[in-house]
Short mmCIF file of C-alpha atoms and ligand atoms in Angstrom, two decimals:
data_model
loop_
_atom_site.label_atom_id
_atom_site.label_comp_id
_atom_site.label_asym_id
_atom_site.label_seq_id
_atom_site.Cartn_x
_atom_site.Cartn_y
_atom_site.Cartn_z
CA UNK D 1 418.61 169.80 111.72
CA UNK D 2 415.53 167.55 111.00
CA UNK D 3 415.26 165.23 113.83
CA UNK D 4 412.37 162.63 114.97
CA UNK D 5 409.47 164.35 116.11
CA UNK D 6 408.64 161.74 118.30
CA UNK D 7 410.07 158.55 119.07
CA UNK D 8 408.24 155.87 121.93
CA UNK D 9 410.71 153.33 123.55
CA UNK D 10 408.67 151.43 125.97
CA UNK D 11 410.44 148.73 128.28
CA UNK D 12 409.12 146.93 131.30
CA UNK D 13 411.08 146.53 134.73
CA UNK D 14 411.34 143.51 136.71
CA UNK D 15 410.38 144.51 139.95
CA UNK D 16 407.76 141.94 139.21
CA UNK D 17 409.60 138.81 140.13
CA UNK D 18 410.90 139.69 143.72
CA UNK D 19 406.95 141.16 144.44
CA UNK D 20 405.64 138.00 143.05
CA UNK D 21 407.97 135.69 145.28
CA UNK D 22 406.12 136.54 148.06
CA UNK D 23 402.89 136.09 146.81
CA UNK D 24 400.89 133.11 148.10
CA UNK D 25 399.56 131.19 145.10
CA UNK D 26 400.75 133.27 142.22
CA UNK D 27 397.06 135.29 142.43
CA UNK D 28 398.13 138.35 142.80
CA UNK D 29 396.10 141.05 141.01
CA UNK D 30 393.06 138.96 140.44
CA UNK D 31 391.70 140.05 144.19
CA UNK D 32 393.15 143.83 143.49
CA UNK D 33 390.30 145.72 143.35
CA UNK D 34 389.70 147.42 139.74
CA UNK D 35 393.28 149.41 139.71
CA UNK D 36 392.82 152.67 137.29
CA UNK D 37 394.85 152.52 133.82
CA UNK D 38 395.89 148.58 134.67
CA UNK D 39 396.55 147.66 131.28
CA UNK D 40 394.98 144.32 128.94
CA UNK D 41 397.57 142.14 130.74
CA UNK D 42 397.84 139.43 129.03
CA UNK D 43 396.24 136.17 131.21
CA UNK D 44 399.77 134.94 132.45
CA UNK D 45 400.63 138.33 133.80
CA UNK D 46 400.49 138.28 137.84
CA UNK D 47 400.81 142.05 138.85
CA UNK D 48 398.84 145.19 137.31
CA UNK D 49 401.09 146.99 134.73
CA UNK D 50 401.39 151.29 135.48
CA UNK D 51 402.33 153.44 132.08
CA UNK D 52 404.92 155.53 132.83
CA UNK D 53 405.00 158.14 130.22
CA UNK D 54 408.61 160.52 130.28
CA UNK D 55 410.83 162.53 128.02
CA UNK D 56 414.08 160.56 127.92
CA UNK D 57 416.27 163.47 127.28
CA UNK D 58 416.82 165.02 130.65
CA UNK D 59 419.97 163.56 132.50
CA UNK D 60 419.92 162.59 135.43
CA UNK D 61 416.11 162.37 135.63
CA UNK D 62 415.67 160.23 132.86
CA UNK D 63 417.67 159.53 129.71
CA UNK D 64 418.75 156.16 127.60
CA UNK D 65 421.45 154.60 128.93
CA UNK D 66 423.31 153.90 125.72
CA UNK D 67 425.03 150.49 126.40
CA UNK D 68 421.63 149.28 127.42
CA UNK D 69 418.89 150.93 125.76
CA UNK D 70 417.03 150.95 128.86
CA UNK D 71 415.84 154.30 130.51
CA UNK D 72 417.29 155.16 133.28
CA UNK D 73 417.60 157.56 136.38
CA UNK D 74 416.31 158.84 139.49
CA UNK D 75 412.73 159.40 138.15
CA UNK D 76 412.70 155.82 137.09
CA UNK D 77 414.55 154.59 140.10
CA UNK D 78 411.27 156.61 141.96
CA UNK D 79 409.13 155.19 140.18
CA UNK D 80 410.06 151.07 140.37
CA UNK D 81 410.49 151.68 144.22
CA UNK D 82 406.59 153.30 144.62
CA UNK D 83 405.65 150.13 142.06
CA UNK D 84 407.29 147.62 143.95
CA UNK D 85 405.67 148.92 147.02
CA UNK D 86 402.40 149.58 145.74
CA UNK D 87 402.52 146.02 143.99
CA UNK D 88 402.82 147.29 140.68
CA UNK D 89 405.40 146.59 137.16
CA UNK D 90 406.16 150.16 135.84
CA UNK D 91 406.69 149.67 132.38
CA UNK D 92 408.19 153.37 130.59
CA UNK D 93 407.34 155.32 127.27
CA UNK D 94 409.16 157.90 126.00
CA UNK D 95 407.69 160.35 124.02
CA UNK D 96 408.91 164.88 123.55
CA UNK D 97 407.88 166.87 126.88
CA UNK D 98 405.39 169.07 125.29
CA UNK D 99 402.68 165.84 124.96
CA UNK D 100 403.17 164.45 128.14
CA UNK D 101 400.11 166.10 129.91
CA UNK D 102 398.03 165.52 126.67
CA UNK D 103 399.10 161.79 127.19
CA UNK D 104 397.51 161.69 131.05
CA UNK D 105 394.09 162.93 129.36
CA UNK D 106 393.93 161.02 126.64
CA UNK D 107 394.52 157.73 129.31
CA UNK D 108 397.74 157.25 127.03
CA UNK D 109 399.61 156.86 130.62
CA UNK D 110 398.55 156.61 134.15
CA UNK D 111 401.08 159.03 135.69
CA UNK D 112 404.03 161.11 134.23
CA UNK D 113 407.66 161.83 135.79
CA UNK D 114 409.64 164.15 133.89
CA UNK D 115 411.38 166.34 136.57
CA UNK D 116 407.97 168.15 135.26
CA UNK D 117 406.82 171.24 137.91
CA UNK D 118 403.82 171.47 138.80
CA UNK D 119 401.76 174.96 137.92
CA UNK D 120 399.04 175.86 138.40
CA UNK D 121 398.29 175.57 134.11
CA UNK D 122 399.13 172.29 134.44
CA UNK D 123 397.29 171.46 137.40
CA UNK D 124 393.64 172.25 135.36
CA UNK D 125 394.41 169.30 133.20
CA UNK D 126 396.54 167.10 135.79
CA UNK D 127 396.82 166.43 139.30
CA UNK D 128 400.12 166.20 141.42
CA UNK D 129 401.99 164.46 144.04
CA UNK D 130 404.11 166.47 146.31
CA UNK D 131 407.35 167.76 145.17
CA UNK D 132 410.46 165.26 145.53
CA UNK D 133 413.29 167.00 143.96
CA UNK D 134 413.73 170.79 143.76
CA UNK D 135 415.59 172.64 141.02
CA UNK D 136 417.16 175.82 139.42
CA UNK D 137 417.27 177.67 136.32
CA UNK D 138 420.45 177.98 134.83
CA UNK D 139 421.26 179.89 131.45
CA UNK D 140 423.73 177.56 129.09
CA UNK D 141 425.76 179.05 126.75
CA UNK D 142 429.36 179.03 125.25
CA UNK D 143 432.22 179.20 127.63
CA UNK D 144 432.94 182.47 128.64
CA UNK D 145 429.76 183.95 127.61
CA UNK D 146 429.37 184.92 131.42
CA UNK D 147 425.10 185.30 131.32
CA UNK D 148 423.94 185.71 133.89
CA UNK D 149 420.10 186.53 133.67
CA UNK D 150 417.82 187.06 131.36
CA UNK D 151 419.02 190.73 130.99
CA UNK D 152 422.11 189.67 129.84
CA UNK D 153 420.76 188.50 126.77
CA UNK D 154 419.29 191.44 124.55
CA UNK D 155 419.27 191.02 121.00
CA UNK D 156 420.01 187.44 121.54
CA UNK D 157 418.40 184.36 120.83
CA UNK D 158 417.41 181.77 123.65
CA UNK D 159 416.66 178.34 123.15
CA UNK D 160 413.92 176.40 125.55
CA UNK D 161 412.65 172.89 125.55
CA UNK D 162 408.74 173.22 124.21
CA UNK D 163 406.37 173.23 126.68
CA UNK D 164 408.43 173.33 129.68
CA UNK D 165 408.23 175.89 132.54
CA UNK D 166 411.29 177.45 130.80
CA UNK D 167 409.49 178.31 128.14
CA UNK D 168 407.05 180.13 129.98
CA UNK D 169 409.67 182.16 131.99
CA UNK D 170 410.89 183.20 128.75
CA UNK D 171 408.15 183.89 127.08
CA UNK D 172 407.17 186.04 130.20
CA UNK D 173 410.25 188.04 130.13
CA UNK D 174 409.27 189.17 126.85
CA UNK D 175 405.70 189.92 127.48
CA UNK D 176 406.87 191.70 130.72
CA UNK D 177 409.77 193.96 128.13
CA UNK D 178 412.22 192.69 130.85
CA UNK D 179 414.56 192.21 127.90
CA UNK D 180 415.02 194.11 124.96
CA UNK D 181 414.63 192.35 121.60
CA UNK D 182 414.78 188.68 122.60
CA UNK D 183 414.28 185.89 120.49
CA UNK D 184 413.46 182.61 122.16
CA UNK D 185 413.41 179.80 120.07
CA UNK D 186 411.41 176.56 121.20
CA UNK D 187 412.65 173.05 120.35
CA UNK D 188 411.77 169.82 121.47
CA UNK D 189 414.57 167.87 123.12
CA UNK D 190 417.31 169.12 125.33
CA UNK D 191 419.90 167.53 123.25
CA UNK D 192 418.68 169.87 120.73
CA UNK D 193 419.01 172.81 122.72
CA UNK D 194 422.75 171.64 123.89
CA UNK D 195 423.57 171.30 119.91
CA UNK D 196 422.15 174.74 118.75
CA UNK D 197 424.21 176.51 121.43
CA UNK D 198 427.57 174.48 120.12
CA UNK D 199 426.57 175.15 116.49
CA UNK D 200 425.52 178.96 117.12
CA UNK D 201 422.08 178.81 116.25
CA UNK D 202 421.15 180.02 119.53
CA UNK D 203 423.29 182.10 121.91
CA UNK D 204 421.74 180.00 125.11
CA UNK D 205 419.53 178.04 126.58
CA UNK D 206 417.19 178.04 129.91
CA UNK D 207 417.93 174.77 131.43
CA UNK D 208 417.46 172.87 135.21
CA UNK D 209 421.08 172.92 137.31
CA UNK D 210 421.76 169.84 137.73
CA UNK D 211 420.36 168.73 134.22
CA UNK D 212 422.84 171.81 132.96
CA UNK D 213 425.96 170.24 134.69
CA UNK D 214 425.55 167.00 133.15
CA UNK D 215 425.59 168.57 129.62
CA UNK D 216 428.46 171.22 130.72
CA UNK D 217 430.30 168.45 131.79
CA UNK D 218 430.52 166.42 128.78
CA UNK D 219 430.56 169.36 126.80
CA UNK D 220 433.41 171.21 128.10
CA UNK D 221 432.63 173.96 125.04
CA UNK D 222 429.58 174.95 127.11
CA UNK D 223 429.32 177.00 130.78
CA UNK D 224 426.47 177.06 132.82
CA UNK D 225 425.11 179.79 135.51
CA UNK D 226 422.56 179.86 137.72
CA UNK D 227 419.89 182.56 137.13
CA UNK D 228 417.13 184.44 139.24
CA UNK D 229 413.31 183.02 138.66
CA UNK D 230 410.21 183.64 140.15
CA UNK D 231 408.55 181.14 138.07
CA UNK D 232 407.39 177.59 140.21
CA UNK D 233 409.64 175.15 140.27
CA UNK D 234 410.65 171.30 141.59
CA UNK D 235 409.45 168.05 140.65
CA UNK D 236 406.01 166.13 141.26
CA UNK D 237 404.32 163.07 140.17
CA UNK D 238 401.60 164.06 137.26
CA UNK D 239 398.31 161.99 137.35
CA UNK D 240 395.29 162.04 134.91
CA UNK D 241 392.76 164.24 136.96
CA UNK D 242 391.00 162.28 139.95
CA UNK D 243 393.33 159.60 139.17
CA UNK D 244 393.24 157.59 143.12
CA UNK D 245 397.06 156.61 142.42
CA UNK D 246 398.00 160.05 143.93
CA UNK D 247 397.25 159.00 148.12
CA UNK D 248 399.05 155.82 147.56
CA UNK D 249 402.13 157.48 145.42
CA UNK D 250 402.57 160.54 148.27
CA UNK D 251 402.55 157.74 150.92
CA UNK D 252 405.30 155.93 149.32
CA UNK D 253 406.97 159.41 149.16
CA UNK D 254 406.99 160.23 152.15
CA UNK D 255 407.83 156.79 153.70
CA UNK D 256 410.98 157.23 150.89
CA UNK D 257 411.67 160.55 152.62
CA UNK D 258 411.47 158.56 156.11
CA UNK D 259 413.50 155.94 155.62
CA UNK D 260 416.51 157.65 153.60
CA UNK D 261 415.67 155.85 150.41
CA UNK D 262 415.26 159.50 148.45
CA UNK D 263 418.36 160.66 150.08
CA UNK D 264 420.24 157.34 148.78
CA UNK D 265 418.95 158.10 145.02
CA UNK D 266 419.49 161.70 145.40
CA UNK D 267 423.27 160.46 145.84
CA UNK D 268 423.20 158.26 143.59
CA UNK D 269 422.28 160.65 140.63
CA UNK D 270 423.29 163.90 141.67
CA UNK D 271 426.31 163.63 143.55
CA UNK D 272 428.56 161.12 141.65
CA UNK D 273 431.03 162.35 143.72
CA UNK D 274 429.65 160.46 146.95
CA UNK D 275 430.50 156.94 146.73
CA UNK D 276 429.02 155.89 149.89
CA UNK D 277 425.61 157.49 151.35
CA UNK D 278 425.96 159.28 153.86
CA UNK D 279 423.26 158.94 156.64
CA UNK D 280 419.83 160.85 156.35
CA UNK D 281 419.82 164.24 157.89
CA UNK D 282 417.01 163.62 160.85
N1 LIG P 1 410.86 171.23 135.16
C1 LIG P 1 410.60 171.74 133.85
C2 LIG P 1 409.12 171.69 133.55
O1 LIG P 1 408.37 171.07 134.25
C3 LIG P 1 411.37 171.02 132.78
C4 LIG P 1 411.18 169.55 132.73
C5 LIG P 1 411.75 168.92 131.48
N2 LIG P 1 411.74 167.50 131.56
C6 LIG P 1 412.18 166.65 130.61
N3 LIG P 1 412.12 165.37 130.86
N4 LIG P 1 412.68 167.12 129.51
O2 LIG P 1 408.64 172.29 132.61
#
């Protein structure tokens, strides 16, 4: 299946207009000090405009909410809260996973959020925030294909998004022999991934847990279980190297961590089920 090998949807968000409110005099950004990666706003815009560059394909961190076109989730929910606090409008491109770091170093973006990990490859051509959101690997495949590690999967064929952390742990298991005569097949978009195991073309795929029971949920063909990896894992904020966004964005993490405001979103995209947040842990 030929599909678009890269597609760009960039909207803006409007925590502008509540920020700008409360400015005195509508000046706001023309005393900022020189703000890395603010954009050629045009003369009438009042606040400093942060590229967020994603891959739009990974439910509940980020996908295209279909009635809407807009991209949504809790990495974009993140990332308007830090901009509204920091004083900035996030505006959101979407481009495949494997070119997001490429984007920070070519200044296409100021900082990525992709549920991407951060290793210690990546970290020679980006730096990171803390983590905010840990995760698992799970193995996807038909229902009742019962796989259970990587072991389980000699002779097989295993799909993993390109470029991802999956792909290394795969590509690892190979180099390591943990598992006889396994062909891992790269492709770019989860949905992609989620297709090839329906259609066959793959047996299964390495995917994130929660990411995994999205899919398995609206794909009731498909089973998900959780695997063992020593690989890194969990999400963090990527920056172009040296970028001075990453103080301000870890204190606006941990003041979300404080005041319950990551434990509200973490409800709000990963447990459905909870209809009203419950208090913060303290
Ligand atoms: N956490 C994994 C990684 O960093 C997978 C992230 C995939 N994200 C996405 N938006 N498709 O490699």
């Amino acid at each position: 299946m030929k599909r678009r090998s890269f597609f760009a949807i960039a909207f803006s968000t409007t925590v502008a207009t509540s920020l700008l409110a409360s400015c005195s005099g509508g000046q706001a950004g023309s005393d900022t000090a020189s703000t890395p990666g603010a954009t050629e706003a045009s003369p009438a815009a009042e606040l400093k405009t942060l590229i967020m560059a994603t891959s739009a394909d990974y439910p509940p961190y980020e996908s295209v909410d279909t009635a809407t076109s807009q991209i949504v989730g809790f990495d974009v929910d993140i990332a308007n809260y830090i901009g509204e606090k920091l004083g900035y409008k996030v505006e959101i491109k979407s481009q495949n996973f494997d070119g997001l770091i490429s984007a920070l170093q070519a200044k296409r973006a100021d900082f990525v959020m992709a549920g991407m990990t951060p290793t210690e490859e990546r970290q020679k051509n980006a730096d990171f925030s803390l983590i905010y959101y840990d995760a698992k690997n799970t193995l996807v495949a038909k229902q009742g294909s019962n796989y259970t590690k990587l072991e389980d999967l000699a002779g097989k064929k295993l799909g993993v998004q390109l470029g991802s952390i999956q792909e290394g742990e795969a590509n690892k298991a190979v180099k390591d022999n943990k598992v006889a005569d396994l062909q891992i097949v790269p492709l770019t978009q989860i949905q992609e991934l989620i297709q090839s195991i329906k259609t066959g073309r793959i047996d299964a795929a390495i995917i994130e847990d929660t990411v995994a029971k999205g899919y398995t949920d609206t794909n009731t063909d498909l089973e998900f279980n959780v695997i063992p990896s020593d690989g890194p894992s969990g999400s963090a904020i990527a920056f172009p190297k040296g970028s001075p966004l990453v103080t301000d964005f870890n204190r606006v993490l941990e003041e979300m961590k404080a005041n319950g405001e990551m434990e509200k979103l973490v409800k709000k995209w990963f447990d459905a089920q909870a209809a009203t947040p419950a208090p913060s842990p303290s």
